């Protein structure tokens, strides 16, 4: 099956620093990748949709200047949390859709971000 | 975006019993999907049911979809301790490519 990886699995950083999270589709080309945030015991909330080679589309209430998304290739998208603060601590999950896929998304294992 | 609602929020059963989770949604959909998430891990896709389908099976999983009631159910038969996880439904609205997730049901299967 299609595999999506994320790196790092977890990261702890100081308040004010920036953190980059990578999402890779390992065995397929992903024209579209999605970034979600999940707080403890809550559901996934879509943050943004990124299409290869174009600007990401952010959901309402998500600050595009704070959460920078780059989808530079068909297998890699990155999410950079800029000037992170403790309230940004969360579980960040990416997913990718196969070029030929209809609606099935393949999810990465997630990245746990803790901002001190 | 409209979020689906799952019920129950949490379910605790014994191994061997069946587990039923329900999901309701608010908009017209293209398809509905069920995912499983072990604690602190990513999501695993379980099953996708299209809007023109009423029932689908995959191993011990049975999913039903009632578009007139805008609801779906996930039945796990002969549950195992390894089925312990959170289960989410997600809807793909007609004309949109994004998924909207429900709040999830936490399932605990005791040996």
CSV table of N, CA and C in Angstrom, one decimal, chain B residues 34-38 41-46 60 76 81-88:
chain,number,residue,atom,x,y,z
B,34,UNK,N,-13.9,5.5,7.0
B,34,UNK,CA,-13.6,5.2,8.4
B,34,UNK,C,-12.1,5.0,8.5
B,35,UNK,N,-11.6,5.6,9.6
B,35,UNK,CA,-10.2,5.5,9.9
B,35,UNK,C,-10.0,5.0,11.4
B,36,UNK,N,-8.9,4.4,11.6
B,36,UNK,CA,-8.5,4.0,12.9
B,36,UNK,C,-7.2,4.7,13.3
B,37,UNK,N,-7.1,5.1,14.6
B,37,UNK,CA,-5.9,5.7,15.1
B,37,UNK,C,-5.6,5.1,16.5
B,38,UNK,N,-4.4,4.5,16.5
B,38,UNK,CA,-3.9,4.1,17.8
B,38,UNK,C,-3.3,5.3,18.5
B,41,UNK,N,-0.6,7.9,17.3
B,41,UNK,CA,-0.1,7.4,16.0
B,41,UNK,C,-0.9,8.0,14.9
B,42,UNK,N,-0.4,7.7,13.7
B,42,UNK,CA,-1.1,8.2,12.5
B,42,UNK,C,-2.4,7.5,12.3
B,43,UNK,N,-3.1,7.8,11.2
B,43,UNK,CA,-4.4,7.2,10.9
B,43,UNK,C,-4.2,6.0,9.9
B,44,UNK,N,-5.0,5.0,10.1
B,44,UNK,CA,-5.0,3.9,9.2
B,44,UNK,C,-6.4,3.9,8.5
B,45,UNK,N,-6.4,3.9,7.2
B,45,UNK,CA,-7.6,3.8,6.4
B,45,UNK,C,-8.2,2.4,6.5
B,46,UNK,N,-9.5,2.4,6.9
B,46,UNK,CA,-10.2,1.1,7.1
B,46,UNK,C,-11.1,0.8,5.9
B,60,UNK,N,-13.6,-8.3,9.3
B,60,UNK,CA,-14.5,-8.2,10.4
B,60,UNK,C,-15.3,-6.9,10.5
B,76,UNK,N,-17.7,-3.7,14.1
B,76,UNK,CA,-16.5,-4.6,14.2
B,76,UNK,C,-17.0,-5.8,14.9
B,81,UNK,N,-8.5,-7.5,21.6
B,81,UNK,CA,-7.9,-6.4,22.3
B,81,UNK,C,-7.1,-5.5,21.4
B,82,UNK,N,-6.6,-6.0,20.3
B,82,UNK,CA,-5.8,-5.2,19.4
B,82,UNK,C,-6.7,-4.2,18.6
B,83,UNK,N,-8.0,-4.3,18.7
B,83,UNK,CA,-8.9,-3.4,18.1
B,83,UNK,C,-9.0,-2.1,18.9
B,84,UNK,N,-8.4,-2.1,20.1
B,84,UNK,CA,-8.5,-0.9,21.0
B,84,UNK,C,-7.8,0.2,20.2
B,85,UNK,N,-8.6,1.3,20.0
B,85,UNK,CA,-8.1,2.5,19.3
B,85,UNK,C,-9.2,3.5,19.2
B,86,UNK,N,-8.9,4.6,18.6
B,86,UNK,CA,-9.9,5.6,18.3
B,86,UNK,C,-10.4,5.4,16.8
B,87,UNK,N,-11.6,5.5,16.6
B,87,UNK,CA,-12.2,5.4,15.2
B,87,UNK,C,-12.8,6.6,14.8
B,88,UNK,N,-12.5,7.1,13.6
B,88,UNK,CA,-13.0,8.3,13.1
B,88,UNK,C,-13.7,8.1,11.8
